[in-house]
GROMACS .gro file of N, CA and C in nm:
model
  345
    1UNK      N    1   0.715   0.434  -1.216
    1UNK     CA    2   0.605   0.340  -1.237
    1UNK      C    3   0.506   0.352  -1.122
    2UNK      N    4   0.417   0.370  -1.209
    2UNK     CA    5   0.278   0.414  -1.039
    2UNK      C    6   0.237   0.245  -0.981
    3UNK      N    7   0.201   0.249  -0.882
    3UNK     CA    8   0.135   0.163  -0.833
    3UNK      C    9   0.055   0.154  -0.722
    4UNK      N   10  -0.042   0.075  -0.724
    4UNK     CA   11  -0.154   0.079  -0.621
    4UNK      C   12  -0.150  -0.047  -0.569
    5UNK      N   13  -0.136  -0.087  -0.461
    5UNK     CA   14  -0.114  -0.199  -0.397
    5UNK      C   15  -0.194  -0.256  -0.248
    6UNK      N   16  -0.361  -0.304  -0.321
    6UNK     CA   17  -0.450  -0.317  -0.203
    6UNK      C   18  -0.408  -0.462  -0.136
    7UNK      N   19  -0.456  -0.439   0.004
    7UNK     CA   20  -0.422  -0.528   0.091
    7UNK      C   21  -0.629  -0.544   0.200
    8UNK      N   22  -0.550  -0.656   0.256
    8UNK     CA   23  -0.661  -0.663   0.386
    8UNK      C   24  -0.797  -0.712   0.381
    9UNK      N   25  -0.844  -0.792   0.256
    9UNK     CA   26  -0.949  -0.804   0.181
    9UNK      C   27  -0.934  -0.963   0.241
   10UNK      N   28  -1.048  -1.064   0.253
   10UNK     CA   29  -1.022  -1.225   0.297
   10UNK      C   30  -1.225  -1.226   0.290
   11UNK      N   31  -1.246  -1.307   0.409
   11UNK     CA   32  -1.399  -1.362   0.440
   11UNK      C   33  -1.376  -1.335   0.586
   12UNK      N   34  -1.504  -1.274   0.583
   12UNK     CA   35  -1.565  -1.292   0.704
   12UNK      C   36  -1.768  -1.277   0.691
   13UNK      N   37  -1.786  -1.288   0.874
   13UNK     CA   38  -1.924  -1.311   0.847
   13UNK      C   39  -1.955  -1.216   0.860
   14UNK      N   40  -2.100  -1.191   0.797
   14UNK     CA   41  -2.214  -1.071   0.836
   14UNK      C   42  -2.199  -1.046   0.961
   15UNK      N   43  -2.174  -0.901   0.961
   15UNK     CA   44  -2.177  -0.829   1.082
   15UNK      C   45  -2.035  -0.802   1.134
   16UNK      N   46  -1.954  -0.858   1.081
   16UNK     CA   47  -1.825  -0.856   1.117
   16UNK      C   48  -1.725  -0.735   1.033
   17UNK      N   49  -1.633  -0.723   1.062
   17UNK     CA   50  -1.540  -0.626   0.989
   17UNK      C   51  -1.435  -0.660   0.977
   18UNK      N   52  -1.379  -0.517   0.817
   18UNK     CA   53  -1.253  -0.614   0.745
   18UNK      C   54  -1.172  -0.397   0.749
   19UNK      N   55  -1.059  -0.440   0.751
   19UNK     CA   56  -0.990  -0.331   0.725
   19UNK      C   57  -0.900  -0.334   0.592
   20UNK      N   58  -0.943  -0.279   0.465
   20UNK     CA   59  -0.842  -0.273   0.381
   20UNK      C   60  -0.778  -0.130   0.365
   21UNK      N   61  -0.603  -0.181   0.277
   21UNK     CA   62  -0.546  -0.046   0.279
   21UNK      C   63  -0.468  -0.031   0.128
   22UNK      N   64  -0.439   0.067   0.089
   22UNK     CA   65  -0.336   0.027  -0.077
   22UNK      C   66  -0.258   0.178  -0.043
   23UNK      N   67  -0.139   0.076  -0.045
   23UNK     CA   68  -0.048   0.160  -0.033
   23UNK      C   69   0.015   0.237  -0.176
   24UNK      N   70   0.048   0.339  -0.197
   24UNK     CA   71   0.097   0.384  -0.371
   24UNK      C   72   0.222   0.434  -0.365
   25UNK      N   73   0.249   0.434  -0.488
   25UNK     CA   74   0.398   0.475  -0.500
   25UNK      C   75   0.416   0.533  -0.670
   26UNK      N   76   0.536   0.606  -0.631
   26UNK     CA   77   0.503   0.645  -0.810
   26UNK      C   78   0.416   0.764  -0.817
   27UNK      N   79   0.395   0.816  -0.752
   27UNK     CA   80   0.259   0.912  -0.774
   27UNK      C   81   0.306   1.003  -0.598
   28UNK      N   82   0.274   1.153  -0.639
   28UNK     CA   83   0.262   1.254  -0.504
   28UNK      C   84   0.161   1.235  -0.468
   29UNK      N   85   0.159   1.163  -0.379
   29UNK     CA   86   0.009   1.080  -0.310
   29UNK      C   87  -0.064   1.241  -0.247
   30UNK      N   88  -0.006   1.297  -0.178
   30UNK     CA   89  -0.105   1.390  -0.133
   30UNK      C   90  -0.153   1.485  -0.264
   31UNK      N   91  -0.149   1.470  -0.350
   31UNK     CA   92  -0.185   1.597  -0.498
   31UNK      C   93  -0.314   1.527  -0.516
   32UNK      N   94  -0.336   1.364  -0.486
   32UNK     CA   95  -0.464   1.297  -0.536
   32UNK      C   96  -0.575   1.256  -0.433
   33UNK      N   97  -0.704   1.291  -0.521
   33UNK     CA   98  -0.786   1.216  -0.511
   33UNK      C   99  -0.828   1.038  -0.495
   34UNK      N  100  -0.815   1.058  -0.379
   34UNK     CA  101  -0.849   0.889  -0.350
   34UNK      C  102  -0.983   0.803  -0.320
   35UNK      N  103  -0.974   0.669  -0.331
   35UNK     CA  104  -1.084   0.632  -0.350
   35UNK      C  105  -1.102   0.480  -0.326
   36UNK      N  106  -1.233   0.404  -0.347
   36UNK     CA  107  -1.247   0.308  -0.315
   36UNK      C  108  -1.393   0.234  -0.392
   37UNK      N  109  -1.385   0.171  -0.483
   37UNK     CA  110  -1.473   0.080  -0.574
   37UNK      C  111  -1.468  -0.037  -0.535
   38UNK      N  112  -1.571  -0.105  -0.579
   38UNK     CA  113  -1.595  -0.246  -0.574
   38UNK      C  114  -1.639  -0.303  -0.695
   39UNK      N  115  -1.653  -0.392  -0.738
   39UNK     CA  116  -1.721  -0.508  -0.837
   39UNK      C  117  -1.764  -0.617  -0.786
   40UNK      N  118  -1.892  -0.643  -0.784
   40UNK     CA  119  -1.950  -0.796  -0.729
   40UNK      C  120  -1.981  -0.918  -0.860
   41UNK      N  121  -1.981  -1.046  -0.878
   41UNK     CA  122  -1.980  -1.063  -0.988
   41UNK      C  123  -2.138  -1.051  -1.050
   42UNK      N  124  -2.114  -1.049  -1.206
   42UNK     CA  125  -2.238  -0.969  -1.301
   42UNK      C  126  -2.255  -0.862  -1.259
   43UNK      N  127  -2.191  -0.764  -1.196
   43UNK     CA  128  -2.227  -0.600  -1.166
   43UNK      C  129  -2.121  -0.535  -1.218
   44UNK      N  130  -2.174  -0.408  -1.264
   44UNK     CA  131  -2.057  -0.276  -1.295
   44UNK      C  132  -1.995  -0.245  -1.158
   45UNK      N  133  -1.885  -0.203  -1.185
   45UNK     CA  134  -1.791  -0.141  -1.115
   45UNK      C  135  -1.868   0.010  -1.039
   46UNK      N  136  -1.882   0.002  -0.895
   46UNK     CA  137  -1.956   0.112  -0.860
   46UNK      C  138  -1.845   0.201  -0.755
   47UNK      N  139  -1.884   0.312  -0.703
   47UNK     CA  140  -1.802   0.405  -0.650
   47UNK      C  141  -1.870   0.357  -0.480
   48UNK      N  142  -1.760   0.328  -0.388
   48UNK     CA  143  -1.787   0.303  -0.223
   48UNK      C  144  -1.738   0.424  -0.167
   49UNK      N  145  -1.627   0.523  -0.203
   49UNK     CA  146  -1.662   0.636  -0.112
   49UNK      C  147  -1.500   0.630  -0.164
   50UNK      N  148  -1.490   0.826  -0.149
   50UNK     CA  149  -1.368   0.894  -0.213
   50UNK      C  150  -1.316   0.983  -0.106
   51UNK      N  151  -1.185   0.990  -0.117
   51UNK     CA  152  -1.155   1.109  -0.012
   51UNK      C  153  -1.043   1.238  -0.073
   52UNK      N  154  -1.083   1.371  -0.063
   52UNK     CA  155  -1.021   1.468  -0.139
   52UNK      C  156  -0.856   1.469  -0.051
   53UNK      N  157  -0.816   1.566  -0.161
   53UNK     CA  158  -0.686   1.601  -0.073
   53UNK      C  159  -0.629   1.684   0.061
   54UNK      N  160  -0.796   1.750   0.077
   54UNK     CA  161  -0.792   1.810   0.206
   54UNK      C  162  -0.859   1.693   0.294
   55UNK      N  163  -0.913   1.584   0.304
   55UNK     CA  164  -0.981   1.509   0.367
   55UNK      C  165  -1.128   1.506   0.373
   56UNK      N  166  -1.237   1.552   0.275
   56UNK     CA  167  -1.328   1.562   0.266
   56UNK      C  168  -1.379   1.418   0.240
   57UNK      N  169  -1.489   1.359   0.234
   57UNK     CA  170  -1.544   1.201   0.200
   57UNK      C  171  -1.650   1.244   0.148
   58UNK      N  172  -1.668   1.088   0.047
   58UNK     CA  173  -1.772   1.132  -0.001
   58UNK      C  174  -1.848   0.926  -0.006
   59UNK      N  175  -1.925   0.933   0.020
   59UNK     CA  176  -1.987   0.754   0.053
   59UNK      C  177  -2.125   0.747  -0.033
   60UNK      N  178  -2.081   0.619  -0.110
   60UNK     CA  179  -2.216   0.532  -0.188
   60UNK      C  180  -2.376   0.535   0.006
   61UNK      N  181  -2.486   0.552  -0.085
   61UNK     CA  182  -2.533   0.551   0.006
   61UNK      C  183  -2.534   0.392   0.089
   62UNK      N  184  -2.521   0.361   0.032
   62UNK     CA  185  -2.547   0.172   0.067
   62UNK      C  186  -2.444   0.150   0.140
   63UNK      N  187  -2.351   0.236   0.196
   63UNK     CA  188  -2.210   0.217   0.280
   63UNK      C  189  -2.228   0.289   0.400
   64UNK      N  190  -2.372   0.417   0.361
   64UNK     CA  191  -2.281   0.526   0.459
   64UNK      C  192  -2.337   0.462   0.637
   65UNK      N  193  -2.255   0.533   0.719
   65UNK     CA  194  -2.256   0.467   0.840
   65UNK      C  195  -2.196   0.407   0.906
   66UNK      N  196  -2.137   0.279   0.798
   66UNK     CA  197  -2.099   0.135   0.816
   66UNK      C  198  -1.937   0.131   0.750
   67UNK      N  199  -1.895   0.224   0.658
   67UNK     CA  200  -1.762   0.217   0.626
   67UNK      C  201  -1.714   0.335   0.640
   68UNK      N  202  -1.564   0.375   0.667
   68UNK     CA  203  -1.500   0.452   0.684
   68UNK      C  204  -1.361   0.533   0.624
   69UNK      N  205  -1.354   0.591   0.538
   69UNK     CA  206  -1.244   0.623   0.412
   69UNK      C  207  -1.132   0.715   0.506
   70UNK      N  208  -1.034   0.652   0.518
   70UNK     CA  209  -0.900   0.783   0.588
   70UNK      C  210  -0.814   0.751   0.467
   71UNK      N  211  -0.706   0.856   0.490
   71UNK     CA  212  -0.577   0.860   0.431
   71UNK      C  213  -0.472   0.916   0.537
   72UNK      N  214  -0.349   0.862   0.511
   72UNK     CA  215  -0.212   0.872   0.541
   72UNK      C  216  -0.100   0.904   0.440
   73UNK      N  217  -0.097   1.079   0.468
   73UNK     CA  218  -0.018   1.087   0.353
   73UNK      C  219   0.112   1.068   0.344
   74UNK      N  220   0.168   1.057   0.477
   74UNK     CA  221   0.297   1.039   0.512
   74UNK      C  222   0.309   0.900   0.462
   75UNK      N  223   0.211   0.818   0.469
   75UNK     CA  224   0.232   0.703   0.461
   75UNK      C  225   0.209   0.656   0.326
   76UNK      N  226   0.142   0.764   0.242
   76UNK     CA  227   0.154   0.693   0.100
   76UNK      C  228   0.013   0.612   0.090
   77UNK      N  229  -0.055   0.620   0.196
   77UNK     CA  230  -0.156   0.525   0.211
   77UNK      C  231  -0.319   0.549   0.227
   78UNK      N  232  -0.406   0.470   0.189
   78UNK     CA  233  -0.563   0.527   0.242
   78UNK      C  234  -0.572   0.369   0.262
   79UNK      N  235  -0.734   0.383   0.360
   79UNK     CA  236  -0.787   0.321   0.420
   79UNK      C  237  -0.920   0.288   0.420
   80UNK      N  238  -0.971   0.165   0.399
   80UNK     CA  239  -1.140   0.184   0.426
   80UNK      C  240  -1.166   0.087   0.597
   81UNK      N  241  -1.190   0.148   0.643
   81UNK     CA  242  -1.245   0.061   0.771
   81UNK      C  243  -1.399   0.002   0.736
   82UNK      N  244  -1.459  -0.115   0.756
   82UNK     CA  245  -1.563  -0.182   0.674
   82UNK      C  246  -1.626  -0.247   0.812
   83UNK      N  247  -1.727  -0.169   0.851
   83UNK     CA  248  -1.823  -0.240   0.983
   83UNK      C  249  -1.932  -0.288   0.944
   84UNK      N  250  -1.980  -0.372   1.036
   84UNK     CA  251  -2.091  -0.438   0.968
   84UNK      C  252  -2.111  -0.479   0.831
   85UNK      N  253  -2.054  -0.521   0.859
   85UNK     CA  254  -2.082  -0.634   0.691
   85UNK      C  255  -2.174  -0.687   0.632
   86UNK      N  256  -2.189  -0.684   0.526
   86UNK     CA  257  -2.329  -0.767   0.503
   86UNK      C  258  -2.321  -0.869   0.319
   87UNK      N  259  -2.389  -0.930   0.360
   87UNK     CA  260  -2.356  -1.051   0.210
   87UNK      C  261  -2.321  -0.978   0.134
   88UNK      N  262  -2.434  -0.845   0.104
   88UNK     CA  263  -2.439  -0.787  -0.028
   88UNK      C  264  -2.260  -0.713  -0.032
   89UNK      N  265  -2.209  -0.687   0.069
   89UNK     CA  266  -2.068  -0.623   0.066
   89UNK      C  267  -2.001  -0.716  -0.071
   90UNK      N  268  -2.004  -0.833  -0.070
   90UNK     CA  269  -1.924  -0.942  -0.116
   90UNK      C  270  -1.885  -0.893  -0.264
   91UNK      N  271  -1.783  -0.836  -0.301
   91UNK     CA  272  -1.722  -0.794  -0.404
   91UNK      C  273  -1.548  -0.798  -0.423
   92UNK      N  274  -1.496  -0.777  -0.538
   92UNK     CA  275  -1.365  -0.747  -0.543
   92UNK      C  276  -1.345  -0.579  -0.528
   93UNK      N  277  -1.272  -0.537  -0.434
   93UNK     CA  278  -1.254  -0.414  -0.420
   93UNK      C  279  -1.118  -0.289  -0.408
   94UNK      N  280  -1.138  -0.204  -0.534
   94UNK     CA  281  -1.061  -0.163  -0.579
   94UNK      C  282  -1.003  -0.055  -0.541
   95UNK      N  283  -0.841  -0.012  -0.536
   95UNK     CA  284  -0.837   0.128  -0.517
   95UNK      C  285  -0.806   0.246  -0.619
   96UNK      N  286  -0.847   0.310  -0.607
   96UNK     CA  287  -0.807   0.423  -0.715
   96UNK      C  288  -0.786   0.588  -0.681
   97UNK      N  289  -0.701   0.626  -0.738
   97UNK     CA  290  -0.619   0.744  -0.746
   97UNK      C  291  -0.620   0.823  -0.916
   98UNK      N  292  -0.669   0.952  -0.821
   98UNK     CA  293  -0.695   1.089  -0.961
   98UNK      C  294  -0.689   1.196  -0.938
   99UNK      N  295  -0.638   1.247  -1.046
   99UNK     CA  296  -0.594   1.392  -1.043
   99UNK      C  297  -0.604   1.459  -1.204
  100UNK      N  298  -0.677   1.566  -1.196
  100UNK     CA  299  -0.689   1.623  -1.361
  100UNK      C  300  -0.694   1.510  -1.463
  101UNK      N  301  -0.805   1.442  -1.473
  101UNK     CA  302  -0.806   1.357  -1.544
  101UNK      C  303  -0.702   1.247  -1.587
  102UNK      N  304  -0.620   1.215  -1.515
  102UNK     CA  305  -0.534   1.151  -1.492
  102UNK      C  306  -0.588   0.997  -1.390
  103UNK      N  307  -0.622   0.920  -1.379
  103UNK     CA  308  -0.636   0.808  -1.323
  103UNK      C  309  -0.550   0.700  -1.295
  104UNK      N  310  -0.570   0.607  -1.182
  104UNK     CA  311  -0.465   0.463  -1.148
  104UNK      C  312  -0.582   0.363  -1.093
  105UNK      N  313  -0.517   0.264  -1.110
  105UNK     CA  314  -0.623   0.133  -1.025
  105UNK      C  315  -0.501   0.041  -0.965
  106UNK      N  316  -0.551  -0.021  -0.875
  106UNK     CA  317  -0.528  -0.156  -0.833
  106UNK      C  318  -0.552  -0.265  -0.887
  107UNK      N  319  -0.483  -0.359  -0.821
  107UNK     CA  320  -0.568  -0.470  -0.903
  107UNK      C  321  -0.703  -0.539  -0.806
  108UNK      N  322  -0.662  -0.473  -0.697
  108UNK     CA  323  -0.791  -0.562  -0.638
  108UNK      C  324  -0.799  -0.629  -0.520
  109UNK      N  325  -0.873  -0.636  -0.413
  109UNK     CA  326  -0.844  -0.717  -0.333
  109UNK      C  327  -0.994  -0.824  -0.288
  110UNK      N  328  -1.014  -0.920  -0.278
  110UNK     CA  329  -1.200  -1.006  -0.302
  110UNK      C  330  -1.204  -0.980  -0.150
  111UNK      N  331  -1.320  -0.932  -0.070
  111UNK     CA  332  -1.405  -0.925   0.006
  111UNK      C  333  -1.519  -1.019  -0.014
  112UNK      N  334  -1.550  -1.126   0.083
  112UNK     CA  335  -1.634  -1.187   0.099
  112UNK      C  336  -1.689  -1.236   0.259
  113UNK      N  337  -1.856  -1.169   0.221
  113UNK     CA  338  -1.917  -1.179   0.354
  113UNK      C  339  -2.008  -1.302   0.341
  114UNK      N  340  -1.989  -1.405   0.398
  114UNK     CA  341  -2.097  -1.559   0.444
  114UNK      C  342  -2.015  -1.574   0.540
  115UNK      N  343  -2.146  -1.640   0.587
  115UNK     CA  344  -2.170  -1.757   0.762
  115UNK      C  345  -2.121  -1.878   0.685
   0.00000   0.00000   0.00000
């Protein structure tokens, strides 16, 4: 049974930073493509930045700079490091894992940036 299991998501203020992580299981984590979406409410589901299986990234422009995509394969795990924050961050944010058309999600973890 696969699973994606995001963590590290709460409130904080503009300008501040949040570290989330989703750990997986069920799945040869290093064979996949990993990743990191958000949803804010009334918006589609958009892409925040992906990382290949050799470690390549790839970042929404509206992130780049300010967030940071690793993985741990030993650990089963990826990472977004999230600096500078800003209102507009304020979404539920997802992880996801792919390989040959094959896909997984999380369920989610809410990020919210206010003073």
């Amino acid at each position: 049974q696969v699973q994606l299991v995001e963590s590290g998501g709460g409130l904080v203020q503009p300008g501040g930073s949040l570290r989330l992580s989703c750990a997986a299981s069920g799945i040869i984590f290093r064979f996949y493509v990993m990743g990191w979406y958000r949803q804010a409410p009334g918006k589609q589901r958009e892409l925040v930045a992906t990382i290949t299986t050799g470690g390549s990234t790839n970042y929404a422009d509206s992130v780049k700079g300010r967030f940071t995509i690793s993985r741990d394969n030993a650990k089963n795990t990826e990472y977004l490091q999230m600096n500078s924050l800003k209102p507009e961050d304020t979404a539920i944010y997802y992880c996801n894992a792919h390989v040959a058309g094959t896909g997984y999600w999380g369920q989610g973890t809410q990020v919210t940036v206010s003073s």
